[in-house]
PDB file of N, CA and C in Angstrom:
ATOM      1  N   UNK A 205     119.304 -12.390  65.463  1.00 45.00           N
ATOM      2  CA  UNK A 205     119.965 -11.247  64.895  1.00 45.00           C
ATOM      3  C   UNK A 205     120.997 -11.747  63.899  1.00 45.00           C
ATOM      4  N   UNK A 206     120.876 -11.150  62.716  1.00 51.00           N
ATOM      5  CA  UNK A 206     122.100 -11.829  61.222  1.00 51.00           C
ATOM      6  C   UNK A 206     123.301 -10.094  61.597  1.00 51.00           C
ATOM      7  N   UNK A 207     124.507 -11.030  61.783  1.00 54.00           N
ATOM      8  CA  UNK A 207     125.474 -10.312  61.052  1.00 54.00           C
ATOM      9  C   UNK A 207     126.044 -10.471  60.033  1.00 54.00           C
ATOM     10  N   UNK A 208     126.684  -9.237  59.440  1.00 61.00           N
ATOM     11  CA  UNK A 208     127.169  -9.319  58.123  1.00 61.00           C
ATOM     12  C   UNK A 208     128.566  -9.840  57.993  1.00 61.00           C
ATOM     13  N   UNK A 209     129.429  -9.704  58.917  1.00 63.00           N
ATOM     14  CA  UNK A 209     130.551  -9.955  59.383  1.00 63.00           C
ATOM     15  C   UNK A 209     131.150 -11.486  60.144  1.00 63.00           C
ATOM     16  N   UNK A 210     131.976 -11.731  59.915  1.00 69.00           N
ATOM     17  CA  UNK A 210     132.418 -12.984  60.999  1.00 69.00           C
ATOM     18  C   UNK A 210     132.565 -12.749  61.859  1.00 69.00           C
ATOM     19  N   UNK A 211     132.085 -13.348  63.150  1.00 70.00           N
ATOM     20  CA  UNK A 211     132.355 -12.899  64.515  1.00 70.00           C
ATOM     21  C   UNK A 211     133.540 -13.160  64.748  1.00 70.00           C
ATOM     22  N   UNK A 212     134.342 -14.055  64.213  1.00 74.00           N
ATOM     23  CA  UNK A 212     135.990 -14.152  64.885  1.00 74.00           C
ATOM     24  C   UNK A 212     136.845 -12.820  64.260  1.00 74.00           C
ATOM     25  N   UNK A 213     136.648 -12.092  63.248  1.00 71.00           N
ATOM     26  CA  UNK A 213     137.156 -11.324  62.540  1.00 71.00           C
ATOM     27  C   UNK A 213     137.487  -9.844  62.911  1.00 71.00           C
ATOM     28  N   UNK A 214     138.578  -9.390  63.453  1.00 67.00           N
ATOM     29  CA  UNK A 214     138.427  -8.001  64.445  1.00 67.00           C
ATOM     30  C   UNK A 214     138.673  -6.833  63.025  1.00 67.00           C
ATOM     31  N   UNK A 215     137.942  -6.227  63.608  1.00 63.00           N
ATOM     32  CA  UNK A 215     137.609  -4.594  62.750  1.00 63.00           C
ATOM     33  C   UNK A 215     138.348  -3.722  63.596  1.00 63.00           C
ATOM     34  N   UNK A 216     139.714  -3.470  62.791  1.00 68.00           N
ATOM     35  CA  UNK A 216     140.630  -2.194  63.648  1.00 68.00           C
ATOM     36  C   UNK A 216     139.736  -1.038  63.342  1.00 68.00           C
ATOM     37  N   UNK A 217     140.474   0.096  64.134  1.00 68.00           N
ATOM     38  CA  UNK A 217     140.233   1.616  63.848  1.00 68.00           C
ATOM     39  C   UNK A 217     140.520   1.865  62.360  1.00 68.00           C
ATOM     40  N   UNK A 218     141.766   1.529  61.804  1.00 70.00           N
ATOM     41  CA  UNK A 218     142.320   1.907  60.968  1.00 70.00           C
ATOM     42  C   UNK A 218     141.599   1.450  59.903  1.00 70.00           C
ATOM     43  N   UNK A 219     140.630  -0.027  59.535  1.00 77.00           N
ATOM     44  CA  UNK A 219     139.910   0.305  58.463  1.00 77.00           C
ATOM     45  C   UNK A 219     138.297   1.189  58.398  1.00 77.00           C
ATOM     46  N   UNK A 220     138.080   1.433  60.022  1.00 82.00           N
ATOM     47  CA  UNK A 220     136.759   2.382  59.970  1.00 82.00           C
ATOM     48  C   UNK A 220     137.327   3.923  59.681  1.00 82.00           C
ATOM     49  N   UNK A 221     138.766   4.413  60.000  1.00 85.00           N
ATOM     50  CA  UNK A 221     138.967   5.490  59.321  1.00 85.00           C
ATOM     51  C   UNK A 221     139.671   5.411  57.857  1.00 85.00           C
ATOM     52  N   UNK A 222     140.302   4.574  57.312  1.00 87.00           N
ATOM     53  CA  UNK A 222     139.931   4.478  56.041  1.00 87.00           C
ATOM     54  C   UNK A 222     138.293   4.567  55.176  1.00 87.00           C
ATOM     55  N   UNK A 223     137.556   3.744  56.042  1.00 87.00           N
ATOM     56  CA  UNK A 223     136.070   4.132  55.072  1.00 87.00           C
ATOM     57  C   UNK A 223     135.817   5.287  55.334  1.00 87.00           C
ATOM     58  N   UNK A 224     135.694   5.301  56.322  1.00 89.00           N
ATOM     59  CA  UNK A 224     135.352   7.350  56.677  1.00 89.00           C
ATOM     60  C   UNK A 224     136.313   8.175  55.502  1.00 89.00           C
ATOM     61  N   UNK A 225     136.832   8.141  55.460  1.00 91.00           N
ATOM     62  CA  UNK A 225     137.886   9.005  54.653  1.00 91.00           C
ATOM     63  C   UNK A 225     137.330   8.078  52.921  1.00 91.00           C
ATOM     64  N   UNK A 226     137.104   7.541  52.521  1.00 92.00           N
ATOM     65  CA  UNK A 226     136.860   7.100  51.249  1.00 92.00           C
ATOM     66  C   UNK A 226     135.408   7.965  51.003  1.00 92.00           C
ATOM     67  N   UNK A 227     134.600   7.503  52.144  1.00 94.00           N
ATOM     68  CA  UNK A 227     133.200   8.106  51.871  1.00 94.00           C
ATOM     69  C   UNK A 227     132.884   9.436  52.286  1.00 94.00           C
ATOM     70  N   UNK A 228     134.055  10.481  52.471  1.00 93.00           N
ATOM     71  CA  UNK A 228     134.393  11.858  53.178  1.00 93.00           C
ATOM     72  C   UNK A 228     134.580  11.749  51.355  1.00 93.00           C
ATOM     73  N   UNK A 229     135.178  11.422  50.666  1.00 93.00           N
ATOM     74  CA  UNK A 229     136.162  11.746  49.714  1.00 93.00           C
ATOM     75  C   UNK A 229     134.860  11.879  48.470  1.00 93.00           C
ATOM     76  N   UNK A 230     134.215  10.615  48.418  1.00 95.00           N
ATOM     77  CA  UNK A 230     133.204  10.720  47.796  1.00 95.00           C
ATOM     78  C   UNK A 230     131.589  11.637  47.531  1.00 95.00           C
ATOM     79  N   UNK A 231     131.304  12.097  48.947  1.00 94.00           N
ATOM     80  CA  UNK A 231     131.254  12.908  49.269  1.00 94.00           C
ATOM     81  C   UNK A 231     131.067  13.960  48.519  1.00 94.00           C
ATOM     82  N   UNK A 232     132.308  14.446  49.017  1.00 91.00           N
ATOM     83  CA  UNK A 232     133.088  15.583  48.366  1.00 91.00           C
ATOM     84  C   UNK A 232     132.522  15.839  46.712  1.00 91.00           C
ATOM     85  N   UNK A 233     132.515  14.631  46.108  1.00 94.00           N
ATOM     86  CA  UNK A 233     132.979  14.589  44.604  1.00 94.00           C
ATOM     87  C   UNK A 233     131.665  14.643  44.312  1.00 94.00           C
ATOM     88  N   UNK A 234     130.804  14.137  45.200  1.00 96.00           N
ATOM     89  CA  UNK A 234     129.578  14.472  44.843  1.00 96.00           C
ATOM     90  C   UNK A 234     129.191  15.625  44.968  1.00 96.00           C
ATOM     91  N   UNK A 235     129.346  16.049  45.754  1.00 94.00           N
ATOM     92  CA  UNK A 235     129.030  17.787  45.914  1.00 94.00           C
ATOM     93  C   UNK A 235     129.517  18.901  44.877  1.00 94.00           C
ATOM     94  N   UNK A 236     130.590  18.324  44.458  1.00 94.00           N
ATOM     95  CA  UNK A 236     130.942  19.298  43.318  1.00 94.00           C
ATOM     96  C   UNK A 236     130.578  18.577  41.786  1.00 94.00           C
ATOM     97  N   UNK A 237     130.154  17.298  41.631  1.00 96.00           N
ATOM     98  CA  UNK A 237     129.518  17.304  40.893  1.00 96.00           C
ATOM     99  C   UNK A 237     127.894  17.961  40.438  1.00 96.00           C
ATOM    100  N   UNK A 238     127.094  17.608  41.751  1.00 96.00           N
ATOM    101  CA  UNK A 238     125.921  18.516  41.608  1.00 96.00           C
ATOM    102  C   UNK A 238     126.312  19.788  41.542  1.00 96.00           C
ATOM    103  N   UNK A 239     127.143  20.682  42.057  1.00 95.00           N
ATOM    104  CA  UNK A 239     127.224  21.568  41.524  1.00 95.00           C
ATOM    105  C   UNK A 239     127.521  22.070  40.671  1.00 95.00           C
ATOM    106  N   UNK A 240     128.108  21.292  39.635  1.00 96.00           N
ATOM    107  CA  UNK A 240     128.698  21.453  38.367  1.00 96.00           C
ATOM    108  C   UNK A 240     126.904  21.651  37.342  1.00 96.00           C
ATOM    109  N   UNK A 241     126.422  20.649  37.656  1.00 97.00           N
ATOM    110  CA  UNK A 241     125.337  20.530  37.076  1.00 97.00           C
ATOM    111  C   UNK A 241     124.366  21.399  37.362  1.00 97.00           C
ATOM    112  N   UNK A 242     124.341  21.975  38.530  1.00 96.00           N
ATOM    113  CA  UNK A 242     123.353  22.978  38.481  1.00 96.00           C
ATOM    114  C   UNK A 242     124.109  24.367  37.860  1.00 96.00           C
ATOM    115  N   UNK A 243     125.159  24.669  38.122  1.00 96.00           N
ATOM    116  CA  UNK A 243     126.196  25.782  37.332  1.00 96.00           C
ATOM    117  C   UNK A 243     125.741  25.265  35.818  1.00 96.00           C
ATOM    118  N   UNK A 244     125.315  24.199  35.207  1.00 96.00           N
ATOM    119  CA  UNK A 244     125.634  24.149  33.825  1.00 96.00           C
ATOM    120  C   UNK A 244     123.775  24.054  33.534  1.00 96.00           C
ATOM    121  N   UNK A 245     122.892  23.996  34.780  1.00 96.00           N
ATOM    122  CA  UNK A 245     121.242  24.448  34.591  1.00 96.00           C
ATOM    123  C   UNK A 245     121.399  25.785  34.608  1.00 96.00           C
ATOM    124  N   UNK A 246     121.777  26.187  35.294  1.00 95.00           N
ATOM    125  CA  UNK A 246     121.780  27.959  35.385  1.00 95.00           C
ATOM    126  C   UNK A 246     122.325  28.836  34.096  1.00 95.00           C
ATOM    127  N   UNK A 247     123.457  28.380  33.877  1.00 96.00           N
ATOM    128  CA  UNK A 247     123.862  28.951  32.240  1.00 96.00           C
ATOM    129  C   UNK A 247     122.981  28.790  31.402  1.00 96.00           C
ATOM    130  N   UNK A 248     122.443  27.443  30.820  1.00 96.00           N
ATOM    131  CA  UNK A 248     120.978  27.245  30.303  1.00 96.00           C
ATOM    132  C   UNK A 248     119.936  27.985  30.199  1.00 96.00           C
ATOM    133  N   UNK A 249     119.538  27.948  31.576  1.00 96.00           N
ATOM    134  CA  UNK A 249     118.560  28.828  31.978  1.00 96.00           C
ATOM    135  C   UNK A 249     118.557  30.476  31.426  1.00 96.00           C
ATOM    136  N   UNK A 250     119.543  31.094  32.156  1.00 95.00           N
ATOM    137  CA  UNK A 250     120.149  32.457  32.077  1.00 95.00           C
ATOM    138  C   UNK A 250     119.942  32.699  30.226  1.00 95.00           C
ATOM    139  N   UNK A 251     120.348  32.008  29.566  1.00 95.00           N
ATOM    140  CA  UNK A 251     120.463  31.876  27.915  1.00 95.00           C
ATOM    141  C   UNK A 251     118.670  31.146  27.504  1.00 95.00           C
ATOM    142  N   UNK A 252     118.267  30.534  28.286  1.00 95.00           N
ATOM    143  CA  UNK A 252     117.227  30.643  27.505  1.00 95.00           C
ATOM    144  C   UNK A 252     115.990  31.691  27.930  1.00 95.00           C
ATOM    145  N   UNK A 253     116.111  31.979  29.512  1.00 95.00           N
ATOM    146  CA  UNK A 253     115.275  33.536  29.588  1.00 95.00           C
ATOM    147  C   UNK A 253     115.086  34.751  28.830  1.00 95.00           C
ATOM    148  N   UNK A 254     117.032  35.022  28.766  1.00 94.00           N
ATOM    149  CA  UNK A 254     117.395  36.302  28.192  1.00 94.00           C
ATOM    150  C   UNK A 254     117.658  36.920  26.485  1.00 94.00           C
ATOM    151  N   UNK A 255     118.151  35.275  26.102  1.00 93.00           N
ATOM    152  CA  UNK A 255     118.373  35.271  24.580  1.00 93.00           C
ATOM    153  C   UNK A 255     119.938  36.299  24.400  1.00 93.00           C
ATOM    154  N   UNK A 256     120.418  36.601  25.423  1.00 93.00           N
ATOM    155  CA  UNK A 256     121.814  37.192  25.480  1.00 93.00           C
ATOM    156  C   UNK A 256     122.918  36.703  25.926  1.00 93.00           C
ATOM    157  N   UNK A 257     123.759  36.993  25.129  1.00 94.00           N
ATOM    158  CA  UNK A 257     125.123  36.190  25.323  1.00 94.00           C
ATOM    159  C   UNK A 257     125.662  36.715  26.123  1.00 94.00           C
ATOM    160  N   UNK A 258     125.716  38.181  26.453  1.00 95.00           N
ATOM    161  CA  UNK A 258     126.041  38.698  27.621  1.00 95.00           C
ATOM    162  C   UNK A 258     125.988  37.918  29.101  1.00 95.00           C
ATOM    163  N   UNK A 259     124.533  37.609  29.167  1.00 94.00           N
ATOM    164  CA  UNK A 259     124.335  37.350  30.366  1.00 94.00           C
ATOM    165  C   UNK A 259     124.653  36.012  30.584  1.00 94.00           C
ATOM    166  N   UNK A 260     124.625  35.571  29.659  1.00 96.00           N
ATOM    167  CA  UNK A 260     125.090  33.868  29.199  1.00 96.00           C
ATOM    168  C   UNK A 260     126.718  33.922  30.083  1.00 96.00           C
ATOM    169  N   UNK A 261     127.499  34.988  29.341  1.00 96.00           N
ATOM    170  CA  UNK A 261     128.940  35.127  29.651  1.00 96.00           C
ATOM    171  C   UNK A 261     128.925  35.299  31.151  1.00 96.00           C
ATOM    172  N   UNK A 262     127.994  35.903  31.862  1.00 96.00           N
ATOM    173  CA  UNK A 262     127.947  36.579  33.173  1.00 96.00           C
ATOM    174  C   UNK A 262     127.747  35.284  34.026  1.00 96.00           C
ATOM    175  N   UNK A 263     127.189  34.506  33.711  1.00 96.00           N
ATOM    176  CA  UNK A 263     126.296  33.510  34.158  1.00 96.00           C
ATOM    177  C   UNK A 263     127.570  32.314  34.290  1.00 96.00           C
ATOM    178  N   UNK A 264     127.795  32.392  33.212  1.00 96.00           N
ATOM    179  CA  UNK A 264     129.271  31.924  33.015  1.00 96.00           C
ATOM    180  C   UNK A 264     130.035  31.561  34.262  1.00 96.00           C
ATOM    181  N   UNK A 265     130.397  33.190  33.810  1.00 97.00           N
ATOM    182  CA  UNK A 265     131.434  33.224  34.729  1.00 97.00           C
ATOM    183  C   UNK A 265     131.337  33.127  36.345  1.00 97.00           C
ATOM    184  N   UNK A 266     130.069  33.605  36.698  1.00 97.00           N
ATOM    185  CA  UNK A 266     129.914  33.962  38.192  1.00 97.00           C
ATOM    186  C   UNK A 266     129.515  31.870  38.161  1.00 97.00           C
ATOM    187  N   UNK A 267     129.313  31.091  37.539  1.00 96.00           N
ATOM    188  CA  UNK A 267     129.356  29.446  37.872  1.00 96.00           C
ATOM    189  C   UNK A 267     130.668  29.264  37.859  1.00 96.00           C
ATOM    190  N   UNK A 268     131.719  29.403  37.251  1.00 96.00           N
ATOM    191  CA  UNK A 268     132.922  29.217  37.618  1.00 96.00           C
ATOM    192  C   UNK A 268     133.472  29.745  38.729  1.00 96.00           C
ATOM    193  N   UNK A 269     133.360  30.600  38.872  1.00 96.00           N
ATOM    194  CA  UNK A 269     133.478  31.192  40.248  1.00 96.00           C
ATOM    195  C   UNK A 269     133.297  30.596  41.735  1.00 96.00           C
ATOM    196  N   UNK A 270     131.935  30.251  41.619  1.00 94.00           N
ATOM    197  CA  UNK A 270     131.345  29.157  42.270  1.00 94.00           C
ATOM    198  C   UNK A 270     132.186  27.920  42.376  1.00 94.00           C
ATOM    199  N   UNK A 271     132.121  27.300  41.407  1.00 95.00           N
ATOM    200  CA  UNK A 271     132.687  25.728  41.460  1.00 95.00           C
ATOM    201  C   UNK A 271     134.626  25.823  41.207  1.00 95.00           C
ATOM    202  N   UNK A 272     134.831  27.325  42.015  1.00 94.00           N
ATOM    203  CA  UNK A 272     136.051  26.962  41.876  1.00 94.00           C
ATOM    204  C   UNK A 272     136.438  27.433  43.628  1.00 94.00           C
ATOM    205  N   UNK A 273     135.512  28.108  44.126  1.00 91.00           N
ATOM    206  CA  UNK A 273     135.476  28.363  45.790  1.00 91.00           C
ATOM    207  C   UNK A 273     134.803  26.895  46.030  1.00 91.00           C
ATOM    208  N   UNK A 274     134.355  26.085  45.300  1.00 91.00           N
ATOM    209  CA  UNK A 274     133.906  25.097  46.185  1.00 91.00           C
ATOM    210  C   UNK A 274     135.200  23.935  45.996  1.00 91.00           C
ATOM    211  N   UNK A 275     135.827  24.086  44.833  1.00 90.00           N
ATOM    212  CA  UNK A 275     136.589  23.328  44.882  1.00 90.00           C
ATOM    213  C   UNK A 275     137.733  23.836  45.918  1.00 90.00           C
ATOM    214  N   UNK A 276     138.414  24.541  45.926  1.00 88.00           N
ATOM    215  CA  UNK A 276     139.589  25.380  47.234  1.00 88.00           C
ATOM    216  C   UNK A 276     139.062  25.953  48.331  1.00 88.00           C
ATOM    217  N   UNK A 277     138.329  25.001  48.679  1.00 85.00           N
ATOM    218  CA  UNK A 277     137.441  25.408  49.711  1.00 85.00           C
ATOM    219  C   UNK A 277     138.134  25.177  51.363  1.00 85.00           C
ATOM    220  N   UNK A 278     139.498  24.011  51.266  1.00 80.00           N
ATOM    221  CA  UNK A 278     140.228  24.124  52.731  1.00 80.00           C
ATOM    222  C   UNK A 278     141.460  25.382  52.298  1.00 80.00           C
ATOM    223  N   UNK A 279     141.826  25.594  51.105  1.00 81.00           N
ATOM    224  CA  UNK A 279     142.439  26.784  51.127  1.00 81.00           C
ATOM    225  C   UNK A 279     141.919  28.144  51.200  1.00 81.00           C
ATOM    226  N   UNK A 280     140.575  28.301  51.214  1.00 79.00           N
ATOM    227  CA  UNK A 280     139.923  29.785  51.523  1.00 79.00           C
ATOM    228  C   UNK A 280     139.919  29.761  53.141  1.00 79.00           C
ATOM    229  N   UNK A 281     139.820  28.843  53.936  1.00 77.00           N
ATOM    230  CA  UNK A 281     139.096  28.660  55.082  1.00 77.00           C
ATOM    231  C   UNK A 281     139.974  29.413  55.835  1.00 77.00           C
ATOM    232  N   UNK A 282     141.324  28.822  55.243  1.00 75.00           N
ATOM    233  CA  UNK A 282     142.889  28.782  56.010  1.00 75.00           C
ATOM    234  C   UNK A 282     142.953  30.190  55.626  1.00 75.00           C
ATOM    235  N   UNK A 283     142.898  30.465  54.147  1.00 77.00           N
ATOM    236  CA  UNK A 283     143.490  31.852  54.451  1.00 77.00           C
ATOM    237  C   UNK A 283     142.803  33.041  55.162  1.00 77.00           C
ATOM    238  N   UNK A 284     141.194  32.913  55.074  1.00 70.00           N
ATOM    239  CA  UNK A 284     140.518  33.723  55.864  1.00 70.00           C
ATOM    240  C   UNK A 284     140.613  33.593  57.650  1.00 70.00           C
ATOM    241  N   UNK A 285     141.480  32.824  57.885  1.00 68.00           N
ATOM    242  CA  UNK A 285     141.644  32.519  59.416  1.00 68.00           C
ATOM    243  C   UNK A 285     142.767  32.868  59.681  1.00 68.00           C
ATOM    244  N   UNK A 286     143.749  32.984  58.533  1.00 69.00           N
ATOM    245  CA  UNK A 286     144.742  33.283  59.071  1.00 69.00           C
ATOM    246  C   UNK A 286     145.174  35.183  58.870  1.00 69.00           C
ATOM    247  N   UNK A 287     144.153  35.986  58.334  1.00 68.00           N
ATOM    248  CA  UNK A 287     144.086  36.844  57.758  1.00 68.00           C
ATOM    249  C   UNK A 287     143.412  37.676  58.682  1.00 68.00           C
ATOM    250  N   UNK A 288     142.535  37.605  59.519  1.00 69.00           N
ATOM    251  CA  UNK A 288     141.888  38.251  60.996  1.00 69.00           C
ATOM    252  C   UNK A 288     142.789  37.611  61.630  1.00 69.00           C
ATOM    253  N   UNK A 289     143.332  35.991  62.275  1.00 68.00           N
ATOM    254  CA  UNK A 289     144.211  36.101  63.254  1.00 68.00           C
ATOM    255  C   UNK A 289     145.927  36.926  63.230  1.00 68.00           C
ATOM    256  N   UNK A 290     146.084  37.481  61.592  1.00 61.00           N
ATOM    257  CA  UNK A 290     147.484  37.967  61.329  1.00 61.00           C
ATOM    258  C   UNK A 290     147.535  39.833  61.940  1.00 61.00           C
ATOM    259  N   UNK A 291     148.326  39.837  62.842  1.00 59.00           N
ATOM    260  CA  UNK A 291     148.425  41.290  63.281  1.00 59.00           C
ATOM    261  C   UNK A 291     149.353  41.877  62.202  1.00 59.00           C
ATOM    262  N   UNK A 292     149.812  41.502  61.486  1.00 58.00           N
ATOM    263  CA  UNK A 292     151.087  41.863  60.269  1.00 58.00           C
ATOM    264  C   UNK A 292     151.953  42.772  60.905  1.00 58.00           C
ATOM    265  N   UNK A 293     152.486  42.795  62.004  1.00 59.00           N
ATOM    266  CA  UNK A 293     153.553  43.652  62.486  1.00 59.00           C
ATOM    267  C   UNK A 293     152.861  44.934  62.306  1.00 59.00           C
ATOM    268  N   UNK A 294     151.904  45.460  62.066  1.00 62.00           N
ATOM    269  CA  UNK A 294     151.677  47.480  62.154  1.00 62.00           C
ATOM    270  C   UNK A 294     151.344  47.274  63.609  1.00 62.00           C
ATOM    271  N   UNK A 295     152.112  48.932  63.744  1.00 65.00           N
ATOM    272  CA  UNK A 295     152.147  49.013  64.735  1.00 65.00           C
ATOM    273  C   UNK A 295     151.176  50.119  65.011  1.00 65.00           C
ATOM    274  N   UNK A 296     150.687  50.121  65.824  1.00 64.00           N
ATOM    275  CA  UNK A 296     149.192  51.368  65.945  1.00 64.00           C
ATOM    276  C   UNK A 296     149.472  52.608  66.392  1.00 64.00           C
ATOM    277  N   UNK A 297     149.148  53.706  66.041  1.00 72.00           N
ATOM    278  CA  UNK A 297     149.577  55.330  65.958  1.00 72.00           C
ATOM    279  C   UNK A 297     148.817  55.574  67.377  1.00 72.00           C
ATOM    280  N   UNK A 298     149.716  56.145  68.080  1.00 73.00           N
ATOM    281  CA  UNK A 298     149.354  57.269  69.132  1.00 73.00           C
ATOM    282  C   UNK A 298     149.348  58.797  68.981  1.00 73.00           C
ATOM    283  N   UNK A 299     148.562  59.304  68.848  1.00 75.00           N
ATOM    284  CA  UNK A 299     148.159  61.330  68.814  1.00 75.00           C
ATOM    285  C   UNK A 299     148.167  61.505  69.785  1.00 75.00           C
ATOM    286  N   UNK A 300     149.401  62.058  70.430  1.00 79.00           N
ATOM    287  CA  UNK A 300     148.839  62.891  71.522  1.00 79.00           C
ATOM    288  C   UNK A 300     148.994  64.196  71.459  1.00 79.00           C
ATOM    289  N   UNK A 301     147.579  65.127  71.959  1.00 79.00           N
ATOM    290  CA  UNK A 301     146.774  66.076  71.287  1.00 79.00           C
ATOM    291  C   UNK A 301     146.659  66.438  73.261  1.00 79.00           C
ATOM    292  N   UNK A 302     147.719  67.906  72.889  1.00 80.00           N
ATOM    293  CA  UNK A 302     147.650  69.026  74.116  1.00 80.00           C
ATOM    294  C   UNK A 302     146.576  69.528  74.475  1.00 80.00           C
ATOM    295  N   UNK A 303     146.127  69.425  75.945  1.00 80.00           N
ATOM    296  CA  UNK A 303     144.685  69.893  75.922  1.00 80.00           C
ATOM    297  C   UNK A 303     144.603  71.230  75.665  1.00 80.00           C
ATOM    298  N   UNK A 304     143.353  71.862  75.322  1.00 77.00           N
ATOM    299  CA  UNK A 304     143.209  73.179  74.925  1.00 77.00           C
ATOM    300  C   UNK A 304     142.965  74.386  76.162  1.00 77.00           C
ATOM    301  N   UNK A 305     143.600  75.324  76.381  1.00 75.00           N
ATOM    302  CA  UNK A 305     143.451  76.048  77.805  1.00 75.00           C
ATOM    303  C   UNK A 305     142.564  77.219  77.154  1.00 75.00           C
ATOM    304  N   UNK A 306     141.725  77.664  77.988  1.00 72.00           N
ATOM    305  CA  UNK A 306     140.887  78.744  77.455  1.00 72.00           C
ATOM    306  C   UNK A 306     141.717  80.016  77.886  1.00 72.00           C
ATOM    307  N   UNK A 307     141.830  81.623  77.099  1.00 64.00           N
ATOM    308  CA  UNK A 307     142.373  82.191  76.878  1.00 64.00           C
ATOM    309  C   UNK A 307     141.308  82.909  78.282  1.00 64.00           C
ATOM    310  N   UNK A 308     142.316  83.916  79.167  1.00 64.00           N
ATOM    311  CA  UNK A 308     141.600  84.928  80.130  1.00 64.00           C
ATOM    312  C   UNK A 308     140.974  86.241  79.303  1.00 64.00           C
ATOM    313  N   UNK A 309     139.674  86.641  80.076  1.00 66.00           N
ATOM    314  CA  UNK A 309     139.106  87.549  79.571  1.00 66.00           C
ATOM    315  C   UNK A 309     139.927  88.712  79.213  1.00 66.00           C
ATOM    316  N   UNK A 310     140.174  89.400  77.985  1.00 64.00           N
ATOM    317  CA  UNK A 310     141.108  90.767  78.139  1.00 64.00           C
ATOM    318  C   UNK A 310     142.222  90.323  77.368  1.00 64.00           C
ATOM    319  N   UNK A 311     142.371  89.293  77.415  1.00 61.00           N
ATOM    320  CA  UNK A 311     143.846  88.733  76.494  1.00 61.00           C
ATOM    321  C   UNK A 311     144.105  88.856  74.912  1.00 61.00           C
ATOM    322  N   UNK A 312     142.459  89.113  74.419  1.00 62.00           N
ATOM    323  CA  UNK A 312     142.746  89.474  73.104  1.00 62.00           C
ATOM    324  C   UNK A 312     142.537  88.272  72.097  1.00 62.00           C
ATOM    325  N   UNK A 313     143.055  88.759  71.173  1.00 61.00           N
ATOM    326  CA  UNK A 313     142.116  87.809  70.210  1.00 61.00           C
ATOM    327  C   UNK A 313     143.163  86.223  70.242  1.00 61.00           C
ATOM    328  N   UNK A 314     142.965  84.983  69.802  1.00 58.00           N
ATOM    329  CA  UNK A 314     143.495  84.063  70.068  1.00 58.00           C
ATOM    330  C   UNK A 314     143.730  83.432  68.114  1.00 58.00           C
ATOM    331  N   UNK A 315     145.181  83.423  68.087  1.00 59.00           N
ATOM    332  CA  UNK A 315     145.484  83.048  66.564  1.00 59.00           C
ATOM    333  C   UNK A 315     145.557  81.857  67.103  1.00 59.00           C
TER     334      UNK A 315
END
């Protein structure tokens, strides 16, 4: 069996979560690079189907859109979690609604 490593040589935690975190990071950059690139096939596309700048603009914009939720993507997470767990202080309405007594036969008409 070949290792790559020196056997006398100790491998802390701290540089396997440094690589983790470099190649978390990279990652990342990759992901929003392909998506950049397919946001910039789709505009293409959209403009060479339609021959309109309109939709070109639409196309546009809804890719920016995109590659900008993917980029603030731990700040959407947070705020959508914290936005169902937030009771915002309202306080909830109670009606209370007298029951209705039925009028005795003979009593006449009921305003």
């Amino acid at each position: 069996m070949h290792t790559t490593t020196d056997p006398s040589t100790v491998l802390l935690a701290g540089d396997i979560l440094t690589w983790a975190t470099t190649k978390t990071n990279q990652i990342g950059t990759l992901v929003k690079l392909v998506a950049g690139v397919l946001v910039v096939v789709a505009i293409i596309g959209a403009y060479w189907r339609t021959k309109s700048w309109v939709a070109t603009a639409v196309a546009f914009l809804l890719g920016a859109l995109v590659l900008w939720g993917i980029a603030n993507m731990p700040s959407l997470q947070g705020k959508v979690g914290s936005e169902i767990n937030d009771t915002g202080g309202a306080k909830a309405i109670h009606l209370v609604v007298p029951p209705v007594t039925e009028p005795a036969v003979g009593d006449g008409p009921v305003l």
